[in-house]
Coordinates of C-alpha atoms in Angstrom, one line a residue:
X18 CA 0.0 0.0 0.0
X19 CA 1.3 3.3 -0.5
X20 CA 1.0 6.2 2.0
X21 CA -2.2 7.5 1.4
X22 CA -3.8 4.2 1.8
X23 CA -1.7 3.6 4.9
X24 CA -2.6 7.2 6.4
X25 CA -6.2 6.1 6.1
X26 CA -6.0 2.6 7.4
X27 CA -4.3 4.7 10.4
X28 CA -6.8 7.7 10.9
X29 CA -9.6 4.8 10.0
X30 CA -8.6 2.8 13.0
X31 CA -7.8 5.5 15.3
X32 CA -11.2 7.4 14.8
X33 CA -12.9 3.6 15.4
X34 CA -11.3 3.3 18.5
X35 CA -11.9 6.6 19.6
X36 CA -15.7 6.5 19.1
X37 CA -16.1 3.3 21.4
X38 CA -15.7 5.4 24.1
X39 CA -17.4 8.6 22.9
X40 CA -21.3 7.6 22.9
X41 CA -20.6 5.8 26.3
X42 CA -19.4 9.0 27.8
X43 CA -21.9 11.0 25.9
X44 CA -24.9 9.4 27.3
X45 CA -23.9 7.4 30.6
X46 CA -22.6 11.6 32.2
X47 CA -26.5 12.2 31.7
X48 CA -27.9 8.7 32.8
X49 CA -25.9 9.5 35.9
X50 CA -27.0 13.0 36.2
X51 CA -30.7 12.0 36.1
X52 CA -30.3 9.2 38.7
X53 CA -28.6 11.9 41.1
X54 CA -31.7 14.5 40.6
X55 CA -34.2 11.4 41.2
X56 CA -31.7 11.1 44.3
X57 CA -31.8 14.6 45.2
X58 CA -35.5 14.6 44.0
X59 CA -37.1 11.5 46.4
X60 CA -34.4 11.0 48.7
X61 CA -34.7 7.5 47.9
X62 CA -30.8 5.4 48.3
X63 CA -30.7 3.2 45.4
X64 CA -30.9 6.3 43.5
X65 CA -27.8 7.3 44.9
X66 CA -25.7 4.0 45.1
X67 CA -26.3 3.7 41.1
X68 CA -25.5 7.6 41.0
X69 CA -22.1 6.6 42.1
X70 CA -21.8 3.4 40.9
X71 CA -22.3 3.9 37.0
X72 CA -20.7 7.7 37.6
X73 CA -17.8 5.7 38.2
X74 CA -17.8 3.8 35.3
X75 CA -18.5 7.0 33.8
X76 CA -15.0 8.5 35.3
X77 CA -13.1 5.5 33.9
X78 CA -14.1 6.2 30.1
X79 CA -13.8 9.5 29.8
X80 CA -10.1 9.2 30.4
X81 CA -9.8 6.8 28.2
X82 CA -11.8 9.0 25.3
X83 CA -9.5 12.0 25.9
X84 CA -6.7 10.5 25.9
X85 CA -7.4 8.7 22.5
X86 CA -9.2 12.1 20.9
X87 CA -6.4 13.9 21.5
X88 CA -3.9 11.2 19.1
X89 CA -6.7 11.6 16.8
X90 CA -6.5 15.4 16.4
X91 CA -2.9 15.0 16.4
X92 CA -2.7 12.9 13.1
X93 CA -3.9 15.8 11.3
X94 CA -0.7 17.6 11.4
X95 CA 0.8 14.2 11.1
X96 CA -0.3 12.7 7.8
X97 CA -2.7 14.8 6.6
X98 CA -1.0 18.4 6.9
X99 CA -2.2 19.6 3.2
X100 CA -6.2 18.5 4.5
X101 CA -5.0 20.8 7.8
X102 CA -3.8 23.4 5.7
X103 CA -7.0 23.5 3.3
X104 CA -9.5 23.7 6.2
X105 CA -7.6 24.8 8.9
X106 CA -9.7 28.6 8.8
X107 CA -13.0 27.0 9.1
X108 CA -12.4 24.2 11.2
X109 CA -10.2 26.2 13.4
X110 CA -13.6 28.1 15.2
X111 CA -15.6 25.1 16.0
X112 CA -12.6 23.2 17.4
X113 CA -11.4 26.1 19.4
X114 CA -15.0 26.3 20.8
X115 CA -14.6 22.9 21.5
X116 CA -11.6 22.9 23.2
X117 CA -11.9 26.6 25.0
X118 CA -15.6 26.0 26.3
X119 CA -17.1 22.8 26.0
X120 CA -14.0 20.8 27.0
X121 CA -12.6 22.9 29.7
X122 CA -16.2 23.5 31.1
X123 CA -16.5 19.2 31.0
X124 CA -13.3 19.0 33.0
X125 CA -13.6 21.7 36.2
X126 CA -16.8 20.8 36.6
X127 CA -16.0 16.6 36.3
X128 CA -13.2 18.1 39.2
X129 CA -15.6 19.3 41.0
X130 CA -18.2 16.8 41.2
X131 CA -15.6 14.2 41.9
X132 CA -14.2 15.5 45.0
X133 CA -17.3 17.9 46.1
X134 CA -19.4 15.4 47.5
X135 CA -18.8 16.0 51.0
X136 CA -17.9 19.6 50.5
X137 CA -20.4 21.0 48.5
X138 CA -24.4 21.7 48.9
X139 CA -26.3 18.9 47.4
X140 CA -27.8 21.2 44.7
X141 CA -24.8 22.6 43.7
X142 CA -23.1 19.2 43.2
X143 CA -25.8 18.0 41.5
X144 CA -25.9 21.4 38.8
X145 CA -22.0 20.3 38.6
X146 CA -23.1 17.3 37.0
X147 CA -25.2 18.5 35.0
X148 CA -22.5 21.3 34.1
X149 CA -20.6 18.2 32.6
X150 CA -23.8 16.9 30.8
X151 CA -23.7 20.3 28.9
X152 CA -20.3 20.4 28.2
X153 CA -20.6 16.7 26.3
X154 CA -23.3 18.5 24.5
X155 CA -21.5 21.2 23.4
X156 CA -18.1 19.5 22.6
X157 CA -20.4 17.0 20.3
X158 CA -22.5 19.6 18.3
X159 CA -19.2 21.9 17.7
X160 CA -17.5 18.8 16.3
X161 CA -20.7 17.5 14.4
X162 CA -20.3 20.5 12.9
X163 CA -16.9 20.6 11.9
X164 CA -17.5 16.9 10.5
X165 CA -20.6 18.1 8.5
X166 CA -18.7 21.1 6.8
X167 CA -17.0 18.3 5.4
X168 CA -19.8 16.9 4.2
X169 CA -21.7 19.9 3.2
X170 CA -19.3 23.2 3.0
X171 CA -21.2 26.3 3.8
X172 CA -19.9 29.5 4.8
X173 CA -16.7 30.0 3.2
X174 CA -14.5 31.0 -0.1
X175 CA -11.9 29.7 -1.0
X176 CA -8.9 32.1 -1.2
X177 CA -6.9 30.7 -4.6
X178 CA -3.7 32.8 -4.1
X179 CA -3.2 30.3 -1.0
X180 CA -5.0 27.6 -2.1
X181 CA -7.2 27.4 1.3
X182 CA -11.0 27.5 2.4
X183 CA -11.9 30.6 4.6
X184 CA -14.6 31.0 7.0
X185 CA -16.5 33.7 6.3
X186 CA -19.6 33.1 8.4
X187 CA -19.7 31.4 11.5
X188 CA -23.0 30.9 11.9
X189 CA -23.9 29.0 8.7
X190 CA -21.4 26.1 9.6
X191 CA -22.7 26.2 13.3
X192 CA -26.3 25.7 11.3
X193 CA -25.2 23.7 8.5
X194 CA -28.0 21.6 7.3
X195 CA -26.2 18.7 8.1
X196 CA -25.3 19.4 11.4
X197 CA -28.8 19.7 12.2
X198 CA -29.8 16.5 11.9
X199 CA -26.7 14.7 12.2
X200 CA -26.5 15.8 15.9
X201 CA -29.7 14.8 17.1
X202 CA -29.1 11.2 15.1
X203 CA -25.6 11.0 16.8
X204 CA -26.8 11.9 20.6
X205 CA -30.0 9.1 20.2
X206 CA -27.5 6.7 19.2
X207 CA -25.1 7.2 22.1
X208 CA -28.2 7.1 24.4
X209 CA -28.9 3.5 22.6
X210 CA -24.9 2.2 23.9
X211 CA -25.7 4.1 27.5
X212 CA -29.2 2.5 28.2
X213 CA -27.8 -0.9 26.7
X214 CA -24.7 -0.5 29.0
X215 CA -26.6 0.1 31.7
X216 CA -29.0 -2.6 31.3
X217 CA -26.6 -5.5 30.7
X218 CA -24.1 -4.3 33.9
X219 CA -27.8 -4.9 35.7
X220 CA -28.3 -8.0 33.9
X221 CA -25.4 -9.2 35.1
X222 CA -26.2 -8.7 38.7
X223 CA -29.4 -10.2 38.7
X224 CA -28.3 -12.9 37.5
X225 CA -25.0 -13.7 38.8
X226 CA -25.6 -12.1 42.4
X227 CA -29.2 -12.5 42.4
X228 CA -29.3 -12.3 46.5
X229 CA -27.5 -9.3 46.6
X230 CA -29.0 -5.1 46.0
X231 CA -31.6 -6.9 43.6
X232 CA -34.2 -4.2 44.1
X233 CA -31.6 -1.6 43.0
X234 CA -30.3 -3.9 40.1
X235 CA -34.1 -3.9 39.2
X236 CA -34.3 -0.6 38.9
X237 CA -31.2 0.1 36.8
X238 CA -32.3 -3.0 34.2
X239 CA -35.6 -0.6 33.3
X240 CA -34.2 2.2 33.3
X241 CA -31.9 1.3 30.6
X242 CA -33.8 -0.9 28.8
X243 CA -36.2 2.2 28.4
X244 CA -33.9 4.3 27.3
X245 CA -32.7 1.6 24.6
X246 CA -35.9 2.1 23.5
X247 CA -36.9 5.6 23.7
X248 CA -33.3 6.6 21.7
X249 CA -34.2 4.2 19.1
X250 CA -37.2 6.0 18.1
X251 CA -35.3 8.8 18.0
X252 CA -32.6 7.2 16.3
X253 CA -35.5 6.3 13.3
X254 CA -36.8 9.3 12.9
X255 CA -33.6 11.7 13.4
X256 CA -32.3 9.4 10.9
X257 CA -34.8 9.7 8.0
X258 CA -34.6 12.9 8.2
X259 CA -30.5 12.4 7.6
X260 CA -31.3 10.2 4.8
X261 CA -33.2 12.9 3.3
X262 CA -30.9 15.9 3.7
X263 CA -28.1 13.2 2.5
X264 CA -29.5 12.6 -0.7
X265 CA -29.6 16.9 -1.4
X266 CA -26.6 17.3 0.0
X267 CA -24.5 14.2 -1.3
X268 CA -26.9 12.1 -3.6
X269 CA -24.2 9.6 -4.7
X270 CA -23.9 8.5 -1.2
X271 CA -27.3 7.5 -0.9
X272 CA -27.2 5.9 -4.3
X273 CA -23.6 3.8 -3.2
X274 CA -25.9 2.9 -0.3
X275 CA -28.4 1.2 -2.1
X276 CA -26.2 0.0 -5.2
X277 CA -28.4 2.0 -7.5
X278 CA -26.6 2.2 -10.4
X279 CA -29.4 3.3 -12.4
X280 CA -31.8 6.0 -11.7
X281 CA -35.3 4.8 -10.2
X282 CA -38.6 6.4 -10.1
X283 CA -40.0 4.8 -8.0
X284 CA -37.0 2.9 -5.8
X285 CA -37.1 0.2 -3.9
X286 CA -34.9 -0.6 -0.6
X287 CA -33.1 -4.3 -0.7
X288 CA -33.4 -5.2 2.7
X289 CA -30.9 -8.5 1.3
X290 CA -28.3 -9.0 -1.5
X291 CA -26.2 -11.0 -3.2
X292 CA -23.9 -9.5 -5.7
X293 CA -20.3 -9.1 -6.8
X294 CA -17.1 -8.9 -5.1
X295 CA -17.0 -5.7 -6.8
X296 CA -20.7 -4.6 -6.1
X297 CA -21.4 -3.6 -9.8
X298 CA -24.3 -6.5 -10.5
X299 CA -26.6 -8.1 -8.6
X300 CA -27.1 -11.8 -8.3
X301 CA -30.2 -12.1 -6.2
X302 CA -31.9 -9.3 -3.9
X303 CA -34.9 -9.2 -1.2
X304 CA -36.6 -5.8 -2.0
X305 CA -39.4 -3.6 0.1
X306 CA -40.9 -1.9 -2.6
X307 CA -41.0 2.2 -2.6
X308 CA -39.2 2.5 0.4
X309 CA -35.8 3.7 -1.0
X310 CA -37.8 6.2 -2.8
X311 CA -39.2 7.6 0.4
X312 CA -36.1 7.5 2.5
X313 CA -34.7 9.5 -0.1
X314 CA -37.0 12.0 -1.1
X315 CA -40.1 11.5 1.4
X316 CA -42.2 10.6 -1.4
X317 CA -42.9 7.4 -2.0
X318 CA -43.1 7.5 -6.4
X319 CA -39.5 9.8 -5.5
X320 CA -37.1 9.4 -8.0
X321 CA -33.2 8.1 -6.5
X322 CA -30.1 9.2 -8.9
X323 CA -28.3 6.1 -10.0
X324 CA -24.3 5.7 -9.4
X325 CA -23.8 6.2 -13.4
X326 CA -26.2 8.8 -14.2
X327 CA -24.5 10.7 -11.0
X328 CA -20.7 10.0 -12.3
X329 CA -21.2 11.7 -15.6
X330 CA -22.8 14.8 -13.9
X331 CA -19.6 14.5 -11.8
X332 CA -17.0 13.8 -14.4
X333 CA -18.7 17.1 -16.4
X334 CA -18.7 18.8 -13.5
X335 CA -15.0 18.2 -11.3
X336 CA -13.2 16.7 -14.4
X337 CA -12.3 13.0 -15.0
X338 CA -11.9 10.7 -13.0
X339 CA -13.9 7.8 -11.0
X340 CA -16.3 9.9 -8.0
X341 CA -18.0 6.2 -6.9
X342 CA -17.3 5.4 -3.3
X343 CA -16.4 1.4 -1.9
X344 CA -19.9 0.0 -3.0
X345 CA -19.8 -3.1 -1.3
X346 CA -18.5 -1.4 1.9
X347 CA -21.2 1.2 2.1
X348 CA -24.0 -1.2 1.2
X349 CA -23.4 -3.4 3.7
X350 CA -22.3 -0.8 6.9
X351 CA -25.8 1.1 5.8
X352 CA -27.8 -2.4 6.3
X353 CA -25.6 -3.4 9.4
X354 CA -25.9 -0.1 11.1
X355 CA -29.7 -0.1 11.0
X356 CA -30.4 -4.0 11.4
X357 CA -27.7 -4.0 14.5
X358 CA -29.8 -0.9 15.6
X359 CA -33.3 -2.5 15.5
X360 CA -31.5 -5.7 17.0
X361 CA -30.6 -3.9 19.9
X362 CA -33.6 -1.9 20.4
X363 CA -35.4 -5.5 20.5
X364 CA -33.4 -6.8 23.0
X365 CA -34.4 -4.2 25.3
X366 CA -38.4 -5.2 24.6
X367 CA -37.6 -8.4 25.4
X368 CA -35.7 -7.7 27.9
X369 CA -38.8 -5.5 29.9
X370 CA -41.2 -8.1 28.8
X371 CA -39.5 -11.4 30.6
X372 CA -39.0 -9.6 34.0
X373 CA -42.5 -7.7 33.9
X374 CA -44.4 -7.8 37.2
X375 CA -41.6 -8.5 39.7
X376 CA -39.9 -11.4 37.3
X377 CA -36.2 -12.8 37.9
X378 CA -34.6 -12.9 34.4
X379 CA -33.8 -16.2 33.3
X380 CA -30.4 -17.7 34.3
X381 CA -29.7 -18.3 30.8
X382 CA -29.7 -14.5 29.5
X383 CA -26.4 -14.0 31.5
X384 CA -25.5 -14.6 27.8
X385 CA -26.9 -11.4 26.8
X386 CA -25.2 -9.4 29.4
X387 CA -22.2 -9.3 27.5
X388 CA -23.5 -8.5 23.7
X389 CA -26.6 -5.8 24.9
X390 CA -24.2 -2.9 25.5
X391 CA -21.8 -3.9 22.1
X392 CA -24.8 -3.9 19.9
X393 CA -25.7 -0.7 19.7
X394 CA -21.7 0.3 20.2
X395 CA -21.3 -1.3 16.8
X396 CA -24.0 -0.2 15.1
X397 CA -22.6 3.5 16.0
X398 CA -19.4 2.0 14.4
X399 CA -21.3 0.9 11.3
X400 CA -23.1 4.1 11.1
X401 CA -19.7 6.5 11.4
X402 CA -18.1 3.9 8.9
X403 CA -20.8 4.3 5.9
X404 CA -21.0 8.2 6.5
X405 CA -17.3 8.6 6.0
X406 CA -16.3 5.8 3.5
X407 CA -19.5 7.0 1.4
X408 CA -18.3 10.5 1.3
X409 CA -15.2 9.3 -0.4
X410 CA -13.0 10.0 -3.1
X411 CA -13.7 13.4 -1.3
X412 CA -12.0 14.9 2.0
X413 CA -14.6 17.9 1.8
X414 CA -17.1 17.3 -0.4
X415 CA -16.8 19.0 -3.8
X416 CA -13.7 20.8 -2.9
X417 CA -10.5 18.4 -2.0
X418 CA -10.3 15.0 -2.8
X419 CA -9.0 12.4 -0.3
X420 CA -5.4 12.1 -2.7
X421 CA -4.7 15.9 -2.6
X422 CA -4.6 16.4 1.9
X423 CA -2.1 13.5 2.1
X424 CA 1.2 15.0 4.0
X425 CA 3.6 15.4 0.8
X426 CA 6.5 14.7 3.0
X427 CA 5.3 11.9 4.9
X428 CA 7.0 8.3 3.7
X429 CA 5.4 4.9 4.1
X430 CA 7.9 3.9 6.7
X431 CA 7.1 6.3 8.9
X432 CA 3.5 6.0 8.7
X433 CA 4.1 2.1 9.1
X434 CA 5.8 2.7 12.1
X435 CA 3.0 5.0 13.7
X436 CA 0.5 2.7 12.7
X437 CA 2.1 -0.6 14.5
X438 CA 2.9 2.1 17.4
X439 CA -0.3 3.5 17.7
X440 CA -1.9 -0.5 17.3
X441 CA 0.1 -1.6 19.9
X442 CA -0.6 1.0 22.5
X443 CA -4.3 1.1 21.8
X444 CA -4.5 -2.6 22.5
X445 CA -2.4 -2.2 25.4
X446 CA -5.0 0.3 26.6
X447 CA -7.9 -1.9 25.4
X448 CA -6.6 -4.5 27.7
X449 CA -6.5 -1.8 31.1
X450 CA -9.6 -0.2 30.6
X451 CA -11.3 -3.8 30.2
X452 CA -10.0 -4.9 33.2
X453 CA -10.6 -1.6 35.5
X454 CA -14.0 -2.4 34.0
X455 CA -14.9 -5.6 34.5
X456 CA -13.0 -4.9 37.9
X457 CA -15.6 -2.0 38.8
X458 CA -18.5 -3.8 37.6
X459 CA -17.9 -7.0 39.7
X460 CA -17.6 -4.8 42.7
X461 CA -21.0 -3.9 42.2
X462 CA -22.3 -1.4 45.0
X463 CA -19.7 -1.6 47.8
X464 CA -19.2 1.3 49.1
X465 CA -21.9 3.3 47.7
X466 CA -24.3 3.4 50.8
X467 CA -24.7 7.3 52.2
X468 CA -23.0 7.6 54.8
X469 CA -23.6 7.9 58.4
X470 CA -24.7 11.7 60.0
X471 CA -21.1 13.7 60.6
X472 CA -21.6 14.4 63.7
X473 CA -18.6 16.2 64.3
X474 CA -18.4 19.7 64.4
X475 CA -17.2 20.8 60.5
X476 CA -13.4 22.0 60.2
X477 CA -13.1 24.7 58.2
X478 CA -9.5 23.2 56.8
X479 CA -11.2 19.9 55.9
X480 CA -9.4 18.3 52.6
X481 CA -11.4 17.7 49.8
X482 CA -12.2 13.6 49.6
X483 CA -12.8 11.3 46.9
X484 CA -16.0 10.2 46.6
X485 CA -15.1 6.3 45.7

């Protein structure tokens, strides 16, 4: 492979690995923010051992996602310093927003919720919490955005004396069409990993320990089994309405994610197919009639661009030159995405229906404790797969192609040796957080009861203390 195919694999695998800990942290900062208000709200104690218990969990991921964002941020002065250059002026706002507000607000406020817990009011350690749950917020939308300027560029010329994009309204890439619905789509999803994660940690204590907090275990298993399910209806229709903006905005994606290589009016959605390594003819194909046509276009007789109709208007329109993405790899991360999705958001059903009424789950779905948090997980990785491999052969849409924002001075060697470096050291730290984990979890709630009245007058030098 040559270096630009290397400098993918690298940024490909490093971005992957990087996003198995963002939805957790995204969604699990606000699951444990609104078990501490229905703490602080009812009083009740098995509010506040889970508060403490999954907030821990919560502590150990986040390091693990900032440590691996920042490598990923670093790789773009790395191997891809002609991308940097082109975009730097636009993407430098929403990242520096990123970084100056949403990131530092996420990390005094984590500080202080930490060690405040028997230094601070009750309500104002519970709005620190919820300082954090904003500051997720933020740092995701301001990086949606920068991601969908990619996607769809708004709000900038392009300077050709130095050969660069440059912002020239702020407000249309923080309102980029894309954005819009890509952020809501993203933030449903990551509630889908948190309510599974939730669920099957719960799962595993009723079952294995069923003797032992089983009314609190209770608890957690509904709530996130009901949030499984609530973010998955939010996932489906946050997600049409992405479908739909995709198909203005970038209609060969949509088309590579059907296989359409002819334009349809009306299309249909194959649900299953069989074609060629090479995805240009289809062998055999389950099809839902009409359906492509109204993910597309919200019509139902819509017409769907086909991939060749689509790569002459290209080739006339950017010059020669092949504009299809990886057809069989968008295809197939499209279908997996969703049917891992709806996979997940069954389990959950079930889930709520066998332990109805006061039920003990069955001893055999200890085997399901395991796979309910990774389904969702990897349909998010599925999802973030097809929306970048589909956008391909272009960095930013329209205006760079992936071949041009390769570093010119980068050789294979070197990015060979980063790429075994940073493979090694991410499965290093695969193998720590899975053990401080699975450590965590099988200590369950010790140490989580309130503690006892201080019935000690208060020292005003008192150190802060760790909560755990």
């Amino acid at each position: 492979m040559d270096t630009l195919d290397l400098a993918r694999w690298q940024f490909a695998i490093t971005t992957v690995y990087h996003f198995f800990f963002v939805p957790v942290t995204i969604s699990l900062v606000a699951i444990t923010a609104g078990l501490q208000t229905a703490w602080y709200r009812t009083g009740k104690e098995k509010y506040l051992r889970l508060t403490k218990f999954y907030g821990k969990l919560f502590l150990i991921n986040i390091a693990m996602g900032v440590v691996t964002g920042l490598v990923q941020e670093f790789q773009f002065g790395m191997n891809w310093s002609d991308y940097s250059r082109f975009v730097g002026d636009v993407f430098g706002a929403p990242l520096a927003l990123e970084g100056l507000l949403a990131f530092f607000l996420e990390s005094t406020f984590i500080g202080l919720w930490m060690f405040g817990w028997d230094r601070l009011p009750k309500l104002v350690h519970l709005g620190c919490i919820w300082m954090v749950v904003l500051g997720t917020q933020l740092s995701a939308y301001f990086i949606l955005a920068a991601n969908s300027w990619m996607q769809n560029p708004v709000g900038f010329r392009v300077n050709p004396e130095r050969g660069r994009a440059e912002l020239t309204d702020l407000w249309a890439v923080l309102t980029n069409k894309v954005v819009l619905v890509t952020y809501p789509h993203t933030i449903f999803a990551a509630f889908m990993v948190g309510g599974a994660f939730v669920a099957g940690v719960a799962l595993w204590h009723l079952i294995r320990r069923p003797d032992t907090d089983r009314a609190v275990f209770r608890s957690a298993l509904k709530i996130g089994a009901s949030i499984v399910l609530v973010a998955s209806a939010g996932v489906a229709i946050s997600g049409d309405l992405q479908g739909k903006v995709m198909t203005e905005v970038q209609p060969m994606k949509m088309a590579a994610a059907e296989a359409l290589y002819e334009t349809e009016k009306p299309a249909s959605f194959s649900a299953f197919t069989i074609g060629t390594l090479d995805g240009s003819k289809e062998i055999f194909s389950i099809k839902v009639p009409y359906l492509l046509s109204f993910l597309a276009t919200g019509h139902f007789d819509g017409e769907v661009k086909g991939i060749n109709s689509l790569q002459d208007a290209y080739e006339q329109l950017y010059g020669p030159g092949s504009y299809k993405p990886n057809i069989p790899l968008t295809y197939w991360t499209f279908r997996l995405m969703i049917g891992v999705g709806m996979a997940s958001a069954a389990v959950a059903l079930w889930l709520l229906w066998t332990t109805r009424r006061g039920r003990a789950p069955a001893p055999w779905l200890i085997w399901l404790a395991a796979p309910l948090p990774l389904l969702p997980l990897v349909a998010n990785t599925f999802g973030w797969i097809f929306t970048e491999t589909g956008r391909q052969p272009w960095l930013v849409f329209g205006l760079l192609p992936t071949a041009s924002g390769v570093s010119p001075g980068t050789t294979s060697g070197e990015v060979i040796t980063s790429l075994v470096g940073f493979t090694a050291l991410y499965g290093v730290l695969a193998v720590v957080e899975t053990k401080l984990l699975l450590r965590t979890i099988r200590g369950g709630l010790a140490g989580t009861d309130a503690p006892p009245p201080d019935t000690e007058p208060e020292q005003p030098d008192k150190p802060l203390s760790f909560a755990y």
